[in-house]
Short mmCIF file of C-alpha atoms in Angstrom, two decimals:
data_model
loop_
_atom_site.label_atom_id
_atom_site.label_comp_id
_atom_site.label_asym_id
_atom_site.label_seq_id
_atom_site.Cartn_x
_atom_site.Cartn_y
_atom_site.Cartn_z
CA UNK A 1 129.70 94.62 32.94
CA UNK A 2 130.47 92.27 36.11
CA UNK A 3 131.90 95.48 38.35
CA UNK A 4 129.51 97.59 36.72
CA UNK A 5 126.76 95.79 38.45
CA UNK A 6 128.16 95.20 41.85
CA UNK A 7 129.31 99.43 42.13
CA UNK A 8 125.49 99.58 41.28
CA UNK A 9 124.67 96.94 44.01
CA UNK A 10 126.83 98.96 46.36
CA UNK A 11 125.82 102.45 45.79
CA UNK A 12 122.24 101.79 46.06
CA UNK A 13 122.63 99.73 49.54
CA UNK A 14 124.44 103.04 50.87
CA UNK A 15 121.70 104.98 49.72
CA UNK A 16 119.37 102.69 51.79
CA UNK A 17 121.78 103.40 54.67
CA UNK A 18 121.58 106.96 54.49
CA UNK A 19 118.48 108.21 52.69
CA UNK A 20 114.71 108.02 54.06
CA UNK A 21 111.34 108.29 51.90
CA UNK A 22 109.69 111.19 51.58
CA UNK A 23 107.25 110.63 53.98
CA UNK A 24 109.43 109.16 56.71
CA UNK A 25 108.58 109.80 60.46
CA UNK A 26 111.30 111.39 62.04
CA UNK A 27 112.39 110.81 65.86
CA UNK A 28 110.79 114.38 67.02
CA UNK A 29 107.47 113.37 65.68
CA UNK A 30 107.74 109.94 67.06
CA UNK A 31 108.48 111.74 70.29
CA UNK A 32 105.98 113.75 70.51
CA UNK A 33 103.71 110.56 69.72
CA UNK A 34 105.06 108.82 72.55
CA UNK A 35 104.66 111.51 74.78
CA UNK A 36 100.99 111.45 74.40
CA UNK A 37 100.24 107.82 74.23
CA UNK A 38 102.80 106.12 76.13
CA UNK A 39 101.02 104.54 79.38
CA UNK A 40 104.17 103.83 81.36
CA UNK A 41 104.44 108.04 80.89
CA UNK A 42 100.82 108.72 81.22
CA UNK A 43 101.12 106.49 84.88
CA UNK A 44 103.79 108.27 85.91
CA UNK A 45 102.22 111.63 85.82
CA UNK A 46 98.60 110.36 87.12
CA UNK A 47 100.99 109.29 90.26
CA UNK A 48 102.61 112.41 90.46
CA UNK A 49 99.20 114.52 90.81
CA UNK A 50 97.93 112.18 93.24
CA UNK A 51 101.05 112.24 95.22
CA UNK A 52 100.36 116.15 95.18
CA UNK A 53 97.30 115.79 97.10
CA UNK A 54 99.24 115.20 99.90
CA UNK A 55 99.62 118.79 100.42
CA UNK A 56 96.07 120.21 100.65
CA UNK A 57 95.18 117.17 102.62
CA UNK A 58 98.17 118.13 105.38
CA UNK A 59 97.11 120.99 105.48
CA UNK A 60 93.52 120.35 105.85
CA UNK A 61 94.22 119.09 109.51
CA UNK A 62 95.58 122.65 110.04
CA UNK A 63 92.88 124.66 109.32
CA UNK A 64 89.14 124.67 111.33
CA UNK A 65 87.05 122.09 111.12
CA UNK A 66 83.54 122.18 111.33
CA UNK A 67 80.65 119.52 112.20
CA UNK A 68 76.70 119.69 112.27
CA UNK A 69 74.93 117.37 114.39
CA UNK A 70 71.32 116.58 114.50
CA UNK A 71 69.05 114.15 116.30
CA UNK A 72 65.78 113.08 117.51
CA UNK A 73 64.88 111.05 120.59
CA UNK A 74 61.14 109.48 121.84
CA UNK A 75 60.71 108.46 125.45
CA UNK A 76 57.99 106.14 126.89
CA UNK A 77 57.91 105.62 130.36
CA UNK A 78 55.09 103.61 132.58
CA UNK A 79 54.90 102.24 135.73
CA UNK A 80 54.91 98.79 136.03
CA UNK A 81 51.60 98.16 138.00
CA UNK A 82 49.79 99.83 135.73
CA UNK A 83 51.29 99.99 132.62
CA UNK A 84 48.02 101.02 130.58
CA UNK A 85 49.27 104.47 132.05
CA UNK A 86 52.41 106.21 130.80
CA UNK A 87 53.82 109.34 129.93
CA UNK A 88 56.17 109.62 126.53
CA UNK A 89 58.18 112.88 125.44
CA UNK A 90 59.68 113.59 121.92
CA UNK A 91 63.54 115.48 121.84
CA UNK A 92 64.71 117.33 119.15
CA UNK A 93 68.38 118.60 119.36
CA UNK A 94 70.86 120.29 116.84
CA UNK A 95 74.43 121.48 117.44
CA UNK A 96 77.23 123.05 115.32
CA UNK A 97 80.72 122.45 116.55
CA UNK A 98 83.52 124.38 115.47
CA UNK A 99 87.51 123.07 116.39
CA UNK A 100 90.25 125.07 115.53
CA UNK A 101 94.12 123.79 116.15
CA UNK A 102 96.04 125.74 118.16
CA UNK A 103 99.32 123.92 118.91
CA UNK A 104 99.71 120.76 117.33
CA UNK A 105 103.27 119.70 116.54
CA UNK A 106 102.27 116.60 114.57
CA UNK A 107 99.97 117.95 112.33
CA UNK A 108 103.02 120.89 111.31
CA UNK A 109 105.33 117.99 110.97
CA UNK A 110 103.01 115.98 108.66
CA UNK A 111 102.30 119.54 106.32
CA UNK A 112 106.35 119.26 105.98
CA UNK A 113 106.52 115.68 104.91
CA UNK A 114 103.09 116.28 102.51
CA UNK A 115 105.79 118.74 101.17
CA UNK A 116 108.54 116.30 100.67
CA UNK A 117 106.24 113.83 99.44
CA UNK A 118 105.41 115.83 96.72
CA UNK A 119 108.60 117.36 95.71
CA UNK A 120 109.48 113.10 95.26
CA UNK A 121 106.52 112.46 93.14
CA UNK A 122 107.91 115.80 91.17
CA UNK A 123 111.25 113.64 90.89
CA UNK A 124 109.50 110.75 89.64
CA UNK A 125 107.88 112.08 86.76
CA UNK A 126 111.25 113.54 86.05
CA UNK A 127 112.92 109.98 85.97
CA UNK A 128 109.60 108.82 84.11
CA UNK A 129 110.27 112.01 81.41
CA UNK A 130 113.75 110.96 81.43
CA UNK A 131 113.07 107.32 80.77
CA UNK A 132 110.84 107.98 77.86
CA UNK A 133 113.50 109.68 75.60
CA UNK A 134 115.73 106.75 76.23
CA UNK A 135 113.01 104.39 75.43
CA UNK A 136 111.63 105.98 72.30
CA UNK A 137 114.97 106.91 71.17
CA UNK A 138 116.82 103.25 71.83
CA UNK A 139 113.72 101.52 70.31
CA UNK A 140 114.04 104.25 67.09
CA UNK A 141 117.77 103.21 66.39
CA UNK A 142 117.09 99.39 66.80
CA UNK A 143 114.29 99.79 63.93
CA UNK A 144 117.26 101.49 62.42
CA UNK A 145 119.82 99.10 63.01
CA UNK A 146 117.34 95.87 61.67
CA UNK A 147 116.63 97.82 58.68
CA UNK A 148 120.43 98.36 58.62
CA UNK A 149 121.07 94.51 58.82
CA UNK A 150 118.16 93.68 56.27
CA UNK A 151 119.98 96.07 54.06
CA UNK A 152 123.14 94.32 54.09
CA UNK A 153 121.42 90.90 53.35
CA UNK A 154 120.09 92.18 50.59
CA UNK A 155 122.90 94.17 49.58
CA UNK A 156 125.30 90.72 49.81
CA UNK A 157 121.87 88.85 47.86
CA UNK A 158 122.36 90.80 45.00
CA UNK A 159 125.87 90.84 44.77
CA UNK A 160 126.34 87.03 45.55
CA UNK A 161 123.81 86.58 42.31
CA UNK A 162 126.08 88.44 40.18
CA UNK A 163 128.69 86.56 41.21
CA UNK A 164 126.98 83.24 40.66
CA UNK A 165 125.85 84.57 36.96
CA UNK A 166 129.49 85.44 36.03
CA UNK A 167 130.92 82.41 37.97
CA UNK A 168 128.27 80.31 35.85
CA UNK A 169 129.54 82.11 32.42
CA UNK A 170 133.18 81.46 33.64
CA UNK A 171 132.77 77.66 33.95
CA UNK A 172 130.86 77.58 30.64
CA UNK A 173 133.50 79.32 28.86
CA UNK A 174 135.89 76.90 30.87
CA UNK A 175 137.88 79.39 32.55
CA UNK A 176 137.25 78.47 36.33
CA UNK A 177 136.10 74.98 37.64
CA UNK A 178 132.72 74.28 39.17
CA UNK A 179 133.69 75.18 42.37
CA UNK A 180 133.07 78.60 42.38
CA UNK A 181 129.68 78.23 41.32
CA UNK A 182 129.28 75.57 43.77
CA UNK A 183 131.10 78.38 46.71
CA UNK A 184 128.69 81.26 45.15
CA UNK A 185 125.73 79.12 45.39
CA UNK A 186 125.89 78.02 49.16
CA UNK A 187 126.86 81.27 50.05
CA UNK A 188 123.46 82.72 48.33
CA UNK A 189 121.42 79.90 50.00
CA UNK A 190 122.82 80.73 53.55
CA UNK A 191 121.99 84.70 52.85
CA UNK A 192 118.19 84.26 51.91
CA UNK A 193 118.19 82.12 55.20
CA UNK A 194 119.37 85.10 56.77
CA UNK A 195 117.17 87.98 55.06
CA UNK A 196 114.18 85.54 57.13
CA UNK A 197 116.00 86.08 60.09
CA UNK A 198 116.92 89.54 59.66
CA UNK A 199 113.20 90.28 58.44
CA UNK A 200 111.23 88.95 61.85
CA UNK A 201 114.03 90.83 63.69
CA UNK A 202 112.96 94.04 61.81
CA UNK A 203 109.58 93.14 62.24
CA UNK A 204 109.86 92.77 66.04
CA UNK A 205 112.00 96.48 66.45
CA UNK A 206 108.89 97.88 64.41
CA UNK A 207 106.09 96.77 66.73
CA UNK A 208 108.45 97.98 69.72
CA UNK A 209 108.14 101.14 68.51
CA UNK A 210 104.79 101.13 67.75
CA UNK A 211 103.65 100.04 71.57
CA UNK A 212 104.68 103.36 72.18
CA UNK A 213 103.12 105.62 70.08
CA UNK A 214 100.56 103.08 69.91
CA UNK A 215 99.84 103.56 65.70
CA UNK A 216 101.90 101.65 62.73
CA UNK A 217 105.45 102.88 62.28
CA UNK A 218 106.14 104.28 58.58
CA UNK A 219 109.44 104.16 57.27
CA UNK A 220 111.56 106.38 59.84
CA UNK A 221 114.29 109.23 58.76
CA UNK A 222 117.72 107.55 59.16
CA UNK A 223 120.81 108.98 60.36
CA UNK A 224 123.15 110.88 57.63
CA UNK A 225 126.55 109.29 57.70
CA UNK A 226 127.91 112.95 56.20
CA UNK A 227 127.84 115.03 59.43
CA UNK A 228 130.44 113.83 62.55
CA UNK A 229 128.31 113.22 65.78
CA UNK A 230 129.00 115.50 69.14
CA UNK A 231 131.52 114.97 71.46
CA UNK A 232 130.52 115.50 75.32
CA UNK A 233 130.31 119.05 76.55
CA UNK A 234 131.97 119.27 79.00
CA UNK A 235 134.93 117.84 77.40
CA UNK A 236 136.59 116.28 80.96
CA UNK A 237 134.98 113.58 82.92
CA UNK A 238 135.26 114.97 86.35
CA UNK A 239 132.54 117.71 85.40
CA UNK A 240 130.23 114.85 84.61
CA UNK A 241 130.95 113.11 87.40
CA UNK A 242 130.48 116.04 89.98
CA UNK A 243 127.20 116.95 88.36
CA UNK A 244 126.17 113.46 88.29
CA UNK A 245 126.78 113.24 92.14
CA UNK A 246 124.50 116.07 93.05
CA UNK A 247 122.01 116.86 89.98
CA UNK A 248 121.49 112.73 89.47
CA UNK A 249 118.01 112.43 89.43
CA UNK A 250 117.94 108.73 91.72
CA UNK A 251 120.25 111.12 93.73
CA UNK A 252 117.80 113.80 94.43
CA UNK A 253 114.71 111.08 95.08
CA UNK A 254 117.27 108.93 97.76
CA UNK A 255 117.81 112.62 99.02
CA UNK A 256 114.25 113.78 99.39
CA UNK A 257 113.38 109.83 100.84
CA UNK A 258 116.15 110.71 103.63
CA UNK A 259 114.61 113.63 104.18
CA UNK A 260 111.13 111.75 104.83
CA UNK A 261 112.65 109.58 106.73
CA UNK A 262 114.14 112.17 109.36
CA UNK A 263 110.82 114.07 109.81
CA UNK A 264 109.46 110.94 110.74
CA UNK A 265 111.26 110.66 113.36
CA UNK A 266 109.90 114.61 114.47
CA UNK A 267 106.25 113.04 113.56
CA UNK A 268 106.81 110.48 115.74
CA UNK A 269 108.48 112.19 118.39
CA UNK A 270 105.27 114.66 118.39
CA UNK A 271 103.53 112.07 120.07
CA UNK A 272 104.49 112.53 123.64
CA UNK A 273 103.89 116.46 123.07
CA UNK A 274 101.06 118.15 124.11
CA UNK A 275 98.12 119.72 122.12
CA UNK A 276 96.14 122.44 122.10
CA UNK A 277 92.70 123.13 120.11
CA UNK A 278 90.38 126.38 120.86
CA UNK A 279 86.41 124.67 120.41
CA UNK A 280 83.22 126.51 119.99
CA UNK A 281 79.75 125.10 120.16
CA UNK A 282 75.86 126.23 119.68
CA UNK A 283 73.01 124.36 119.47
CA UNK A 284 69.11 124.02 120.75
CA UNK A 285 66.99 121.22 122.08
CA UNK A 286 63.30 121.14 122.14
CA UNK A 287 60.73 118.83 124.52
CA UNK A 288 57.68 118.11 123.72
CA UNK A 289 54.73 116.41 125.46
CA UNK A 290 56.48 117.27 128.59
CA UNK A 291 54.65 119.83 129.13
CA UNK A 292 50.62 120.88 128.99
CA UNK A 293 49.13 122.02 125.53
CA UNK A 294 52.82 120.51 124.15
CA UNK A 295 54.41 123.87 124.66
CA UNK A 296 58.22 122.94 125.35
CA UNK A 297 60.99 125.05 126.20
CA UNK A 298 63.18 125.40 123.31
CA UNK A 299 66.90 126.43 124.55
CA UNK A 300 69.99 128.15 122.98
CA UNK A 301 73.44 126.83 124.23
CA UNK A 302 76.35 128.30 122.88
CA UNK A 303 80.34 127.56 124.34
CA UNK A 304 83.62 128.70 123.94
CA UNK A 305 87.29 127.73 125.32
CA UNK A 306 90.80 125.87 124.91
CA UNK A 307 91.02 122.02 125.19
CA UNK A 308 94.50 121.06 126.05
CA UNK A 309 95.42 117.66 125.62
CA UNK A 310 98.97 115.61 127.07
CA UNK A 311 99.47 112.30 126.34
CA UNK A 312 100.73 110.65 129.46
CA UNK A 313 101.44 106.88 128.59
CA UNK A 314 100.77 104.81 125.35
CA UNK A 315 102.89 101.53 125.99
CA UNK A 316 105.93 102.43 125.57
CA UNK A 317 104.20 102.32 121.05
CA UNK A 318 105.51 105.79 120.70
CA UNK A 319 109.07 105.13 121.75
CA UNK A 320 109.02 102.54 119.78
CA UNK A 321 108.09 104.03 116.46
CA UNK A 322 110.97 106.65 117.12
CA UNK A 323 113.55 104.01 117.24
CA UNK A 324 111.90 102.16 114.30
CA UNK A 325 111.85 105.53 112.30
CA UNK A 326 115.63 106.23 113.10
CA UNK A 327 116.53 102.94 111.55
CA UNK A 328 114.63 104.27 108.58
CA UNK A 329 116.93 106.98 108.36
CA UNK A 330 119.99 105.22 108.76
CA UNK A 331 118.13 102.99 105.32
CA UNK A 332 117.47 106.01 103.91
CA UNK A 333 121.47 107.55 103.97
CA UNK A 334 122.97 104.43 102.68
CA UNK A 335 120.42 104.55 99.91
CA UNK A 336 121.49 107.74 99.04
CA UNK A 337 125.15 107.09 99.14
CA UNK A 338 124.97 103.74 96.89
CA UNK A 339 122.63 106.55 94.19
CA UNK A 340 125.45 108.91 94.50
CA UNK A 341 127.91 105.62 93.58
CA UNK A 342 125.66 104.20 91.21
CA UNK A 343 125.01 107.69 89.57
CA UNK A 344 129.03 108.80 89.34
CA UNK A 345 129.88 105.45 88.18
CA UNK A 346 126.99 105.91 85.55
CA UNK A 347 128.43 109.42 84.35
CA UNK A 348 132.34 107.56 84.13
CA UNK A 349 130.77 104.64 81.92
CA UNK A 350 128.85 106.72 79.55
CA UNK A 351 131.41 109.55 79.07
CA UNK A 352 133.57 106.62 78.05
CA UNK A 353 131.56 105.32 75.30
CA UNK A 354 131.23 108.33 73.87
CA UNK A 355 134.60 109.13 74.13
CA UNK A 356 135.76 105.27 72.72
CA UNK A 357 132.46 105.36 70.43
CA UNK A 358 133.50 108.52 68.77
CA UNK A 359 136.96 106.66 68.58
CA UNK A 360 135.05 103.50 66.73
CA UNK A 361 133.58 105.66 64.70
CA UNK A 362 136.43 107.17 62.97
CA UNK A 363 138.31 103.57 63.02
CA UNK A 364 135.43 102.11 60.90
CA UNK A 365 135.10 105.03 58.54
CA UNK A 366 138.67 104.55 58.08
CA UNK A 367 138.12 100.62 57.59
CA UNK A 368 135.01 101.17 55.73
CA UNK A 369 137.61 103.28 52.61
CA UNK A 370 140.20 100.68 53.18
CA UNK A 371 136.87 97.75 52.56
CA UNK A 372 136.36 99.36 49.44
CA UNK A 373 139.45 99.56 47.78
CA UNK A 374 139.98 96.32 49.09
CA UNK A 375 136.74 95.05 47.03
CA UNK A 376 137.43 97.33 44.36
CA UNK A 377 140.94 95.66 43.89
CA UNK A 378 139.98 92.09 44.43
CA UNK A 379 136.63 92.77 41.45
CA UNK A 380 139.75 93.63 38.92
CA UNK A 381 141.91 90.65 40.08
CA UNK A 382 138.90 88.16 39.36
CA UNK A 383 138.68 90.51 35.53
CA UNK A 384 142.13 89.48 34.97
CA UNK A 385 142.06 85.91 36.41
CA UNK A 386 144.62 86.52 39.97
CA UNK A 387 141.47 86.37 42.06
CA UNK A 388 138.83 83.52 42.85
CA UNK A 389 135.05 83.80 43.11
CA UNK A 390 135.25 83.73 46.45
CA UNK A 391 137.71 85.91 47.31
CA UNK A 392 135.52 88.78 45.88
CA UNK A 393 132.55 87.65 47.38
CA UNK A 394 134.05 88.21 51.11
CA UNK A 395 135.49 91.38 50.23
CA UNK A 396 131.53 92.56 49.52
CA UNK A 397 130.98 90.99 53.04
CA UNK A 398 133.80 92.80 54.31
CA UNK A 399 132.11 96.24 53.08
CA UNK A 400 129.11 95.56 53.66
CA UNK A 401 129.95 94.52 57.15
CA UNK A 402 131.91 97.22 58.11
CA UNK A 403 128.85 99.62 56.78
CA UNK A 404 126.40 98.19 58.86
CA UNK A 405 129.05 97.99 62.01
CA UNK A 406 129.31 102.10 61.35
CA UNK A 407 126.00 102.58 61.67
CA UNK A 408 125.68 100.77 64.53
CA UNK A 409 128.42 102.13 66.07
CA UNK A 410 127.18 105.78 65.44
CA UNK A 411 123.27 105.17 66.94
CA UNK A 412 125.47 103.63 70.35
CA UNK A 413 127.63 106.35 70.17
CA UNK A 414 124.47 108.97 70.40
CA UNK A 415 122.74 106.32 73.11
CA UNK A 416 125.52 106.69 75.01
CA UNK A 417 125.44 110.59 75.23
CA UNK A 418 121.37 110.32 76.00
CA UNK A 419 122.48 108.12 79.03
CA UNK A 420 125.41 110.31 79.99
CA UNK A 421 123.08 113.85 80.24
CA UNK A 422 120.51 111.25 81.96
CA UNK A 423 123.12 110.41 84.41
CA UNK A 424 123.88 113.96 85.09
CA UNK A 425 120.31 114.74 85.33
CA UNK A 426 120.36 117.20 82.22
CA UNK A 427 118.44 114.91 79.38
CA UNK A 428 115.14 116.96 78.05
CA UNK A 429 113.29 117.37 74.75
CA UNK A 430 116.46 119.52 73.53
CA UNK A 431 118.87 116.42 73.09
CA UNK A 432 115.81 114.81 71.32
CA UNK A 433 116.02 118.10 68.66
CA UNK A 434 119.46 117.81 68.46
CA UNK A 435 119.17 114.24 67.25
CA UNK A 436 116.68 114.39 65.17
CA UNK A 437 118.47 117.41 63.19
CA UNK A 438 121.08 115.02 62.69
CA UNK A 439 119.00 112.87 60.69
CA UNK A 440 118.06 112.80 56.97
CA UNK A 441 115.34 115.27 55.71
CA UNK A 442 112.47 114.27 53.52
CA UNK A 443 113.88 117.09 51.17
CA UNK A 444 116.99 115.08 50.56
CA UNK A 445 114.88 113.10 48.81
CA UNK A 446 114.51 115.52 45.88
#
């Protein structure tokens, strides 16, 4: 009955490892959660939109610009030897002034930056979009991986009690000393110290994932250990790494920061250039009490004509901000050439983990059959009395280990791939799809 109970214990911790309820959440849905609620995402894009108000505001400096003016004046004037006698006059004026740019370099320059500007900000929600999917889905397989871990605990709990009921039976019947009972019993005590552990660990994943999609996590879909994971397409490195170098998102925002950089140095240059703005004016002014039976002369003045302005001297501030501006730029280029490093050197690391972690994963498959027959042969030496307690117990750690290494191995393995199509630039709501249809449906359950 021993091995009956331990193949039980066995099959029904890999069922734990590969089979969700039928209600589980699934990583699209938790997506697509996170994606509304997330407030590192929901930043991100409020930034972005405010970064693309830059534009019309540019812009704004381009096109006429119009002012009203009104006012009212009282005058009182007396002489000073008599000043019970005095004469006082009320003014009322209006104008409307209307100033249209002509030729102003500056202001063109500053439309092309507002550009820039916002093409960044475009970026950044990009890396912000980017950094979500890596978020959600690293924070999905840790929940994974705990409940993985918690599994195995369990899994060794239940087999290290059969093994302390038979190695109890055994020293009653005197066939084994009281050793093995003694070795079954400490290694039960130190495993339900462990499921503690393993439970606030789980507990901690959960609510990591929940900050996200800001509601309770259910139990979550878990990866089927039946269907081989994706190698990289493109199969060679050197197509990662030369999209990486140019299609790197941190690439393209170091890019469009250089490019900021050098039409500062044309905004600031714009400063000893002249300008040119075509102005028209109308307006009226009436007096009063000026004149007998308060009959003022009201007046309509209306002007037209080109103001031309050339700076001549400013302290030497404009030269300055040049020079200061070209330093920017030289920033700004070795900025962009450590992203282009950092970015290629990215693409090399991840396209080797998936490489070595679809490697790892077909080691510990390979180790996880051997683990079994291993346990398998060391349940029917304790039967026949060639094998200890003990020795059967770390063969079920063995498994049990090498189960939950698998796993592990397989959610770092699809991490890694995330991270690589990141690097490259490529990562959208597609690799989250393709994922999640690797994972167990709630109609396996059936």
């Amino acid at each position: 009955m021993q091995p009956l109970r331990l193949k039980h214990a066995l099959a029904l911790f890999t069922l734990a490892l590969a089979v969700p309820l039928a209600n589980a959440q699934d990583l699209l849905q938790i997506w697509q959660s996170a994606l509304q609620r997330d407030p590192t995402y929901a930043a991100a894009q409020s930034a972005r939109n405010a970064e693309q108000e830059r534009v019309p505001q540019a812009r704004a400096q381009l096109l006429p610009q119009i002012q009203a003016q009104a006012g009212t004046y009282a005058q009182d004037k007396r002489h000073a030897s008599e000043l019970n006698q005095g004469s006082g006059s009320n003014r009322n004026l209006w104008s409307l002034t209307l100033t249209q740019p002509v030729i102003d370099i500056s202001r063109w320059r500053q439309l092309e930056q507002s550009h820039f500007h916002a093409n960044s900000a475009d970026v950044a929600q990009q890396l912000a979009y980017q950094d979500l999917i890596l978020r959600v889905t690293q924070a999905y397989f840790d929940v994974l991986a705990a409940q993985d871990t918690l599994n195995v605990i369990h899994a060794q709990i239940r087999a290290a009690e059969h093994q302390l009921q038979s190695a109890q039976q055994s020293f009653a019947l005197g066939g084994t000393t009281i050793a093995d009972t003694h070795e079954t019993q400490a290694r039960l005590d130190l495993l339900q110290a462990s499921e503690i552990q393993a439970q606030n660990a789980l507990q901690i994943s959960r609510d990591r994932l929940s900050t996200l999609i800001y509601e309770p996590v259910g139990q979550l879909a878990t990866l089927r250990t039946d269907t081989p994971l994706p190698p990289p397409q493109p199969a060679t490195i050197d197509d990662w790494v030369t999209q990486a170098a140019t299609a790197n998102l941190d690439v393209l925002r170091a890019d469009l920061d250089a490019r900021i950089a050098e039409n500062r140095i044309s905004v600031a240059r714009s400063g000893h250039y002249p300008t040119l703005s075509l102005q028209a004016q109308t307006g009226s002014a009436s007096d009063n009490r000026l004149y007998p039976n308060n009959q003022g002369p009201r007046s309509m003045d209306s002007s037209i004509g080109l103001q031309l302005s050339i700076p001549l001297y400013s302290g030497g501030g404009i030269s300055s901000e040049v020079r200061e501006q070209t330093l920017r730029l030289q920033q700004a280029r070795y900025q962009l050439e450590a992203a282009k490093r950092l970015a290629t050197q990215s693409a090399q690391q991840y396209f080797s983990g998936v490489v070595s972690g679809l490697s790892q994963v077909r080691a510990l498959s390979a180790a996880e059959a051997s683990s079994r027959a291993s346990l398998e042969a060391n349940q029917l030496g304790y039967e026949v009395g060639v094998r200890v307690n003990i020795d059967v117990l770390n063969a079920q750690q063995q498994l049990y280990e090498t189960q939950r290494n698998l796993a592990r191995a397989r959610y770092d393995t699809l991490m890694h791939g995330l991270r690589l199509k990141a690097s490259s630039g490529a990562l959208n709501e597609s690799d989250i799809i393709a994922i999640n249809n690797l994972l167990a449906s709630s109609q396996q359950v059936q």
